Amino acid sequence: MSLNSAPESDRFPRISLTEPSGSSAEVLLHGGQVISWKNERREELLFVSSKAVRKPPKAIRGGIPVCFPQFGSFGSLEQHGFARNRVWSLDSDPSPLPPTDNQSSVDLILKSTEEDMKTWPRSFELRLRVSLSSGKLTLIPRVRNTDTKPFSFTFALSNYLCVSDISEVRLEGLETIDYFDNLMQRERFTEQADAITFDGEIDRVYLSTPSKIAIIDHEKKRTFVLRKDGMPDAAVWNPWDKKAKSLPDLADEEYKNMLCVDSAAVETPIALKPFEEWRGRQEISTVSSSYCSGQLDPRKVLNSFHGK
C-alpha cells in the first residue's frame, strides 16, 4: 500500500494497492472512493468518465462512490448523501476485522463533523476496508452509531462497471424480483425477463435481491460476479443517450461503456441503537465467459460459483 500525491490536474490524494498477480486498485481519500481496479493484464475494470470533475467537493463520476447516509433522493439530504463529498482519513484502528496484507488493503474512516450535524444531526463513524486479491475486489463498509439516540440510514456502494458495449450486456440474477422504477415515479413492478438487457435508459432499485448477481459482457467474453451481504437491494442505472447529454460530467457517448450495478440498502433503512454497528460486504470478481451455440449461457456462469 502506498499513499500518492495527486498530479496538479487532479487534486485528490489516493492510496495505491497492488498484489502479486499484477492487479491494482486506487482509492481516494476524497469520498473513500475506489476510482481504479485493473486486472493482471492492466485492463481497467471500473468506468470513470473522461469529463469527471476532479476538484473538491464534487464527487468523481465513476469508480465506486459510497452513498451514505442516503441513497439517491430517498430522503431530505443531497443526492446520495454527503459521504462521497467528504475527505476521509486512514483508519488506525480497524478492529474487529481480521488483519490483512497491508500491501493489498486499506482501512479508511469518516466521522461526523459539525458541518454534517447541521443537515443530519447524528454522531457516527463510517469505516471502509478495501481489499485487493487476484481477480477480486472486496469492500467492507461499517457504520457505528456513536450517538446517544438511535438513527437509521440508507446506503449503497455504487459500482460503475466498465463494459465494451452496453447493448451487448446481460444482467442475470434479478429474474422475478420486484423493483422500484425511478423513471415511473418509483412505481413498483416485477421483473419479467429471464435476463436484463439494455436498449434505453434504466434507473431501478431491485428489492430483496439474491446475494449474487452476474453481469455478462458478450464482446469481452467477461463476466463480473457481484456478491453482497448486508445490502439486500440492488440498483441498476444507465443514462442512455439523451440523459447522458444532460450530464455535464459525462461525455455524450460514454454511456455505451458503463453500467452501474449497486449493492444497496434502500427499501428498509438500516436502524442502529446507540453504540450498535452495522457491517456490509461486497465482492466483485471477474471470470472468463464462454460461448455456447453463439450465445453465453449465464446459468453455467452462475452455477459454477455455487459453494464457493
PDB file of N, CA and C in Angstrom, residues 161-227:
ATOM      1  N   LEU A 161     -19.273  -0.140 -13.579  1.00  0.00           N
ATOM      2  CA  LEU A 161     -18.502  -1.189 -14.240  1.00  0.00           C
ATOM      3  C   LEU A 161     -18.203  -0.793 -15.679  1.00  0.00           C
ATOM      4  N   CYS A 162     -17.006  -1.119 -16.120  1.00  0.00           N
ATOM      5  CA  CYS A 162     -16.580  -0.816 -17.486  1.00  0.00           C
ATOM      6  C   CYS A 162     -16.992  -1.977 -18.405  1.00  0.00           C
ATOM      7  N   VAL A 163     -17.799  -1.677 -19.410  1.00  0.00           N
ATOM      8  CA  VAL A 163     -18.246  -2.711 -20.347  1.00  0.00           C
ATOM      9  C   VAL A 163     -17.892  -2.290 -21.768  1.00  0.00           C
ATOM     10  N   SER A 164     -17.847  -3.272 -22.673  1.00  0.00           N
ATOM     11  CA  SER A 164     -17.445  -2.988 -24.051  1.00  0.00           C
ATOM     12  C   SER A 164     -18.545  -2.268 -24.813  1.00  0.00           C
ATOM     13  N   ASP A 165     -19.792  -2.717 -24.635  1.00  0.00           N
ATOM     14  CA  ASP A 165     -20.947  -2.134 -25.336  1.00  0.00           C
ATOM     15  C   ASP A 165     -22.189  -2.489 -24.536  1.00  0.00           C
ATOM     16  N   ILE A 166     -22.838  -1.485 -23.971  1.00  0.00           N
ATOM     17  CA  ILE A 166     -23.983  -1.734 -23.087  1.00  0.00           C
ATOM     18  C   ILE A 166     -25.082  -2.533 -23.795  1.00  0.00           C
ATOM     19  N   SER A 167     -25.176  -2.402 -25.125  1.00  0.00           N
ATOM     20  CA  SER A 167     -26.205  -3.138 -25.874  1.00  0.00           C
ATOM     21  C   SER A 167     -25.928  -4.632 -25.924  1.00  0.00           C
ATOM     22  N   GLU A 168     -24.699  -5.032 -25.585  1.00  0.00           N
ATOM     23  CA  GLU A 168     -24.310  -6.443 -25.631  1.00  0.00           C
ATOM     24  C   GLU A 168     -24.161  -7.057 -24.231  1.00  0.00           C
ATOM     25  N   VAL A 169     -24.674  -6.359 -23.228  1.00  0.00           N
ATOM     26  CA  VAL A 169     -24.537  -6.817 -21.842  1.00  0.00           C
ATOM     27  C   VAL A 169     -25.829  -7.466 -21.373  1.00  0.00           C
ATOM     28  N   ARG A 170     -25.680  -8.557 -20.611  1.00  0.00           N
ATOM     29  CA  ARG A 170     -26.819  -9.214 -19.959  1.00  0.00           C
ATOM     30  C   ARG A 170     -26.583  -9.218 -18.446  1.00  0.00           C
ATOM     31  N   LEU A 171     -27.642  -8.969 -17.714  1.00  0.00           N
ATOM     32  CA  LEU A 171     -27.553  -8.976 -16.254  1.00  0.00           C
ATOM     33  C   LEU A 171     -28.431 -10.109 -15.742  1.00  0.00           C
ATOM     34  N   GLU A 172     -27.819 -11.068 -15.054  1.00  0.00           N
ATOM     35  CA  GLU A 172     -28.516 -12.257 -14.569  1.00  0.00           C
ATOM     36  C   GLU A 172     -28.590 -12.262 -13.043  1.00  0.00           C
ATOM     37  N   GLY A 173     -29.702 -12.801 -12.524  1.00  0.00           N
ATOM     38  CA  GLY A 173     -29.847 -12.956 -11.081  1.00  0.00           C
ATOM     39  C   GLY A 173     -30.985 -12.145 -10.494  1.00  0.00           C
ATOM     40  N   LEU A 174     -31.632 -11.304 -11.300  1.00  0.00           N
ATOM     41  CA  LEU A 174     -32.717 -10.456 -10.794  1.00  0.00           C
ATOM     42  C   LEU A 174     -34.074 -10.853 -11.382  1.00  0.00           C
ATOM     43  N   GLU A 175     -34.154 -12.059 -11.969  1.00  0.00           N
ATOM     44  CA  GLU A 175     -35.413 -12.532 -12.543  1.00  0.00           C
ATOM     45  C   GLU A 175     -36.461 -12.666 -11.435  1.00  0.00           C
ATOM     46  N   THR A 176     -37.688 -12.277 -11.745  1.00  0.00           N
ATOM     47  CA  THR A 176     -38.881 -12.373 -10.868  1.00  0.00           C
ATOM     48  C   THR A 176     -38.779 -11.470  -9.636  1.00  0.00           C
ATOM     49  N   ILE A 177     -37.794 -10.569  -9.587  1.00  0.00           N
ATOM     50  CA  ILE A 177     -37.606  -9.690  -8.430  1.00  0.00           C
ATOM     51  C   ILE A 177     -38.418  -8.403  -8.618  1.00  0.00           C
ATOM     52  N   ASP A 178     -39.031  -7.925  -7.533  1.00  0.00           N
ATOM     53  CA  ASP A 178     -39.726  -6.639  -7.564  1.00  0.00           C
ATOM     54  C   ASP A 178     -38.725  -5.496  -7.608  1.00  0.00           C
ATOM     55  N   TYR A 179     -39.131  -4.401  -8.264  1.00  0.00           N
ATOM     56  CA  TYR A 179     -38.256  -3.233  -8.308  1.00  0.00           C
ATOM     57  C   TYR A 179     -39.065  -1.942  -8.338  1.00  0.00           C
ATOM     58  N   PHE A 180     -38.434  -0.870  -7.820  1.00  0.00           N
ATOM     59  CA  PHE A 180     -38.942   0.483  -7.991  1.00  0.00           C
ATOM     60  C   PHE A 180     -38.374   1.038  -9.281  1.00  0.00           C
ATOM     61  N   ASP A 181     -39.232   1.602 -10.131  1.00  0.00           N
ATOM     62  CA  ASP A 181     -38.766   2.223 -11.366  1.00  0.00           C
ATOM     63  C   ASP A 181     -38.731   3.733 -11.167  1.00  0.00           C
ATOM     64  N   ASN A 182     -37.533   4.286 -11.063  1.00  0.00           N
ATOM     65  CA  ASN A 182     -37.400   5.721 -10.832  1.00  0.00           C
ATOM     66  C   ASN A 182     -37.794   6.551 -12.041  1.00  0.00           C
ATOM     67  N   LEU A 183     -37.933   5.917 -13.210  1.00  0.00           N
ATOM     68  CA  LEU A 183     -38.416   6.618 -14.396  1.00  0.00           C
ATOM     69  C   LEU A 183     -39.935   6.655 -14.446  1.00  0.00           C
ATOM     70  N   MET A 184     -40.583   5.944 -13.503  1.00  0.00           N
ATOM     71  CA  MET A 184     -42.055   5.874 -13.436  1.00  0.00           C
ATOM     72  C   MET A 184     -42.528   6.253 -12.037  1.00  0.00           C
ATOM     73  N   GLN A 185     -41.942   7.333 -11.491  1.00  0.00           N
ATOM     74  CA  GLN A 185     -42.332   7.825 -10.166  1.00  0.00           C
ATOM     75  C   GLN A 185     -42.259   6.738  -9.096  1.00  0.00           C
ATOM     76  N   ARG A 186     -41.237   5.917  -9.183  1.00  0.00           N
ATOM     77  CA  ARG A 186     -40.980   4.835  -8.227  1.00  0.00           C
ATOM     78  C   ARG A 186     -42.135   3.835  -8.134  1.00  0.00           C
ATOM     79  N   GLU A 187     -42.856   3.679  -9.219  1.00  0.00           N
ATOM     80  CA  GLU A 187     -43.893   2.645  -9.242  1.00  0.00           C
ATOM     81  C   GLU A 187     -43.226   1.279  -9.126  1.00  0.00           C
ATOM     82  N   ARG A 188     -43.916   0.351  -8.486  1.00  0.00           N
ATOM     83  CA  ARG A 188     -43.349  -0.969  -8.219  1.00  0.00           C
ATOM     84  C   ARG A 188     -43.775  -1.957  -9.296  1.00  0.00           C
ATOM     85  N   PHE A 189     -42.805  -2.697  -9.819  1.00  0.00           N
ATOM     86  CA  PHE A 189     -43.044  -3.705 -10.843  1.00  0.00           C
ATOM     87  C   PHE A 189     -42.333  -4.997 -10.452  1.00  0.00           C
ATOM     88  N   THR A 190     -42.609  -6.073 -11.190  1.00  0.00           N
ATOM     89  CA  THR A 190     -41.896  -7.333 -11.033  1.00  0.00           C
ATOM     90  C   THR A 190     -41.153  -7.634 -12.320  1.00  0.00           C
ATOM     91  N   GLU A 191     -39.867  -7.963 -12.207  1.00  0.00           N
ATOM     92  CA  GLU A 191     -39.056  -8.253 -13.393  1.00  0.00           C
ATOM     93  C   GLU A 191     -39.573  -9.512 -14.085  1.00  0.00           C
ATOM     94  N   GLN A 192     -39.911  -9.381 -15.365  1.00  0.00           N
ATOM     95  CA  GLN A 192     -40.476 -10.488 -16.130  1.00  0.00           C
ATOM     96  C   GLN A 192     -39.451 -11.177 -17.026  1.00  0.00           C
ATOM     97  N   ALA A 193     -38.359 -10.496 -17.326  1.00  0.00           N
ATOM     98  CA  ALA A 193     -37.397 -11.036 -18.280  1.00  0.00           C
ATOM     99  C   ALA A 193     -36.518 -12.104 -17.638  1.00  0.00           C
ATOM    100  N   ASP A 194     -36.046 -13.048 -18.475  1.00  0.00           N
ATOM    101  CA  ASP A 194     -35.098 -14.063 -17.999  1.00  0.00           C
ATOM    102  C   ASP A 194     -33.748 -13.440 -17.684  1.00  0.00           C
ATOM    103  N   ALA A 195     -33.424 -12.360 -18.400  1.00  0.00           N
ATOM    104  CA  ALA A 195     -32.199 -11.606 -18.146  1.00  0.00           C
ATOM    105  C   ALA A 195     -32.471 -10.160 -18.518  1.00  0.00           C
ATOM    106  N   ILE A 196     -31.817  -9.232 -17.840  1.00  0.00           N
ATOM    107  CA  ILE A 196     -31.995  -7.825 -18.148  1.00  0.00           C
ATOM    108  C   ILE A 196     -31.005  -7.456 -19.254  1.00  0.00           C
ATOM    109  N   THR A 197     -31.533  -6.925 -20.349  1.00  0.00           N
ATOM    110  CA  THR A 197     -30.696  -6.390 -21.413  1.00  0.00           C
ATOM    111  C   THR A 197     -31.032  -4.911 -21.567  1.00  0.00           C
ATOM    112  N   PHE A 198     -30.235  -4.194 -22.352  1.00  0.00           N
ATOM    113  CA  PHE A 198     -30.307  -2.744 -22.314  1.00  0.00           C
ATOM    114  C   PHE A 198     -30.470  -2.161 -23.714  1.00  0.00           C
ATOM    115  N   ASP A 199     -31.560  -1.404 -23.894  1.00  0.00           N
ATOM    116  CA  ASP A 199     -31.788  -0.711 -25.156  1.00  0.00           C
ATOM    117  C   ASP A 199     -32.341   0.689 -24.923  1.00  0.00           C
ATOM    118  N   GLY A 200     -32.196   1.201 -23.705  1.00  0.00           N
ATOM    119  CA  GLY A 200     -32.659   2.537 -23.363  1.00  0.00           C
ATOM    120  C   GLY A 200     -32.330   2.836 -21.909  1.00  0.00           C
ATOM    121  N   GLU A 201     -32.676   4.037 -21.472  1.00  0.00           N
ATOM    122  CA  GLU A 201     -32.370   4.457 -20.102  1.00  0.00           C
ATOM    123  C   GLU A 201     -33.001   3.511 -19.082  1.00  0.00           C
ATOM    124  N   ILE A 202     -32.242   3.220 -18.025  1.00  0.00           N
ATOM    125  CA  ILE A 202     -32.754   2.384 -16.944  1.00  0.00           C
ATOM    126  C   ILE A 202     -32.318   2.994 -15.618  1.00  0.00           C
ATOM    127  N   ASP A 203     -33.256   3.030 -14.658  1.00  0.00           N
ATOM    128  CA  ASP A 203     -32.975   3.575 -13.326  1.00  0.00           C
ATOM    129  C   ASP A 203     -33.916   2.871 -12.353  1.00  0.00           C
ATOM    130  N   ARG A 204     -33.454   1.739 -11.820  1.00  0.00           N
ATOM    131  CA  ARG A 204     -34.304   0.887 -10.995  1.00  0.00           C
ATOM    132  C   ARG A 204     -33.605   0.490  -9.707  1.00  0.00           C
ATOM    133  N   VAL A 205     -34.409   0.231  -8.675  1.00  0.00           N
ATOM    134  CA  VAL A 205     -33.903  -0.358  -7.441  1.00  0.00           C
ATOM    135  C   VAL A 205     -34.615  -1.692  -7.251  1.00  0.00           C
ATOM    136  N   TYR A 206     -33.877  -2.789  -7.419  1.00  0.00           N
ATOM    137  CA  TYR A 206     -34.424  -4.129  -7.220  1.00  0.00           C
ATOM    138  C   TYR A 206     -34.384  -4.458  -5.731  1.00  0.00           C
ATOM    139  N   LEU A 207     -35.445  -5.082  -5.250  1.00  0.00           N
ATOM    140  CA  LEU A 207     -35.665  -5.231  -3.810  1.00  0.00           C
ATOM    141  C   LEU A 207     -35.473  -6.675  -3.351  1.00  0.00           C
ATOM    142  N   SER A 208     -34.834  -6.845  -2.199  1.00  0.00           N
ATOM    143  CA  SER A 208     -34.620  -8.182  -1.617  1.00  0.00           C
ATOM    144  C   SER A 208     -34.031  -9.116  -2.666  1.00  0.00           C
ATOM    145  N   THR A 209     -32.891  -8.758  -3.171  1.00  0.00           N
ATOM    146  CA  THR A 209     -32.265  -9.485  -4.273  1.00  0.00           C
ATOM    147  C   THR A 209     -31.398 -10.630  -3.753  1.00  0.00           C
ATOM    148  N   PRO A 210     -31.038 -11.565  -4.636  1.00  0.00           N
ATOM    149  CA  PRO A 210     -30.096 -12.621  -4.243  1.00  0.00           C
ATOM    150  C   PRO A 210     -28.745 -12.025  -3.855  1.00  0.00           C
ATOM    151  N   SER A 211     -27.940 -12.807  -3.193  1.00  0.00           N
ATOM    152  CA  SER A 211     -26.630 -12.328  -2.753  1.00  0.00           C
ATOM    153  C   SER A 211     -25.617 -12.313  -3.887  1.00  0.00           C
ATOM    154  N   LYS A 212     -26.002 -12.852  -5.049  1.00  0.00           N
ATOM    155  CA  LYS A 212     -25.068 -12.946  -6.180  1.00  0.00           C
ATOM    156  C   LYS A 212     -25.751 -12.521  -7.473  1.00  0.00           C
ATOM    157  N   ILE A 213     -25.072 -11.647  -8.217  1.00  0.00           N
ATOM    158  CA  ILE A 213     -25.574 -11.129  -9.487  1.00  0.00           C
ATOM    159  C   ILE A 213     -24.446 -11.238 -10.510  1.00  0.00           C
ATOM    160  N   ALA A 214     -24.784 -11.626 -11.733  1.00  0.00           N
ATOM    161  CA  ALA A 214     -23.779 -11.743 -12.794  1.00  0.00           C
ATOM    162  C   ALA A 214     -24.037 -10.705 -13.876  1.00  0.00           C
ATOM    163  N   ILE A 215     -22.981 -10.003 -14.280  1.00  0.00           N
ATOM    164  CA  ILE A 215     -23.038  -9.016 -15.360  1.00  0.00           C
ATOM    165  C   ILE A 215     -22.171  -9.555 -16.488  1.00  0.00           C
ATOM    166  N   ILE A 216     -22.798  -9.965 -17.573  1.00  0.00           N
ATOM    167  CA  ILE A 216     -22.122 -10.712 -18.626  1.00  0.00           C
ATOM    168  C   ILE A 216     -21.875  -9.807 -19.826  1.00  0.00           C
ATOM    169  N   ASP A 217     -20.598  -9.620 -20.154  1.00  0.00           N
ATOM    170  CA  ASP A 217     -20.181  -8.767 -21.255  1.00  0.00           C
ATOM    171  C   ASP A 217     -19.836  -9.669 -22.440  1.00  0.00           C
ATOM    172  N   HIS A 218     -20.751  -9.745 -23.404  1.00  0.00           N
ATOM    173  CA  HIS A 218     -20.574 -10.669 -24.532  1.00  0.00           C
ATOM    174  C   HIS A 218     -19.302 -10.369 -25.309  1.00  0.00           C
ATOM    175  N   GLU A 219     -19.097  -9.101 -25.629  1.00  0.00           N
ATOM    176  CA  GLU A 219     -17.993  -8.746 -26.520  1.00  0.00           C
ATOM    177  C   GLU A 219     -16.638  -9.057 -25.895  1.00  0.00           C
ATOM    178  N   LYS A 220     -16.490  -8.761 -24.605  1.00  0.00           N
ATOM    179  CA  LYS A 220     -15.213  -9.028 -23.934  1.00  0.00           C
ATOM    180  C   LYS A 220     -15.112 -10.452 -23.402  1.00  0.00           C
ATOM    181  N   LYS A 221     -16.209 -11.208 -23.547  1.00  0.00           N
ATOM    182  CA  LYS A 221     -16.250 -12.579 -23.022  1.00  0.00           C
ATOM    183  C   LYS A 221     -15.804 -12.596 -21.551  1.00  0.00           C
ATOM    184  N   ARG A 222     -16.356 -11.631 -20.812  1.00  0.00           N
ATOM    185  CA  ARG A 222     -16.003 -11.490 -19.407  1.00  0.00           C
ATOM    186  C   ARG A 222     -17.264 -11.281 -18.583  1.00  0.00           C
ATOM    187  N   THR A 223     -17.286 -11.897 -17.417  1.00  0.00           N
ATOM    188  CA  THR A 223     -18.419 -11.761 -16.514  1.00  0.00           C
ATOM    189  C   THR A 223     -17.947 -11.184 -15.182  1.00  0.00           C
ATOM    190  N   PHE A 224     -18.634 -10.126 -14.757  1.00  0.00           N
ATOM    191  CA  PHE A 224     -18.470  -9.637 -13.396  1.00  0.00           C
ATOM    192  C   PHE A 224     -19.433 -10.413 -12.509  1.00  0.00           C
ATOM    193  N   VAL A 225     -18.954 -10.918 -11.396  1.00  0.00           N
ATOM    194  CA  VAL A 225     -19.830 -11.557 -10.419  1.00  0.00           C
ATOM    195  C   VAL A 225     -19.824 -10.688  -9.168  1.00  0.00           C
ATOM    196  N   LEU A 226     -20.999 -10.166  -8.828  1.00  0.00           N
ATOM    197  CA  LEU A 226     -21.163  -9.308  -7.661  1.00  0.00           C
ATOM    198  C   LEU A 226     -21.799 -10.114  -6.543  1.00  0.00           C
ATOM    199  N   ARG A 227     -21.065 -10.261  -5.439  1.00  0.00           N
ATOM    200  CA  ARG A 227     -21.609 -10.908  -4.243  1.00  0.00           C
ATOM    201  C   ARG A 227     -21.740  -9.854  -3.159  1.00  0.00           C
TER     202      ARG A 227
END
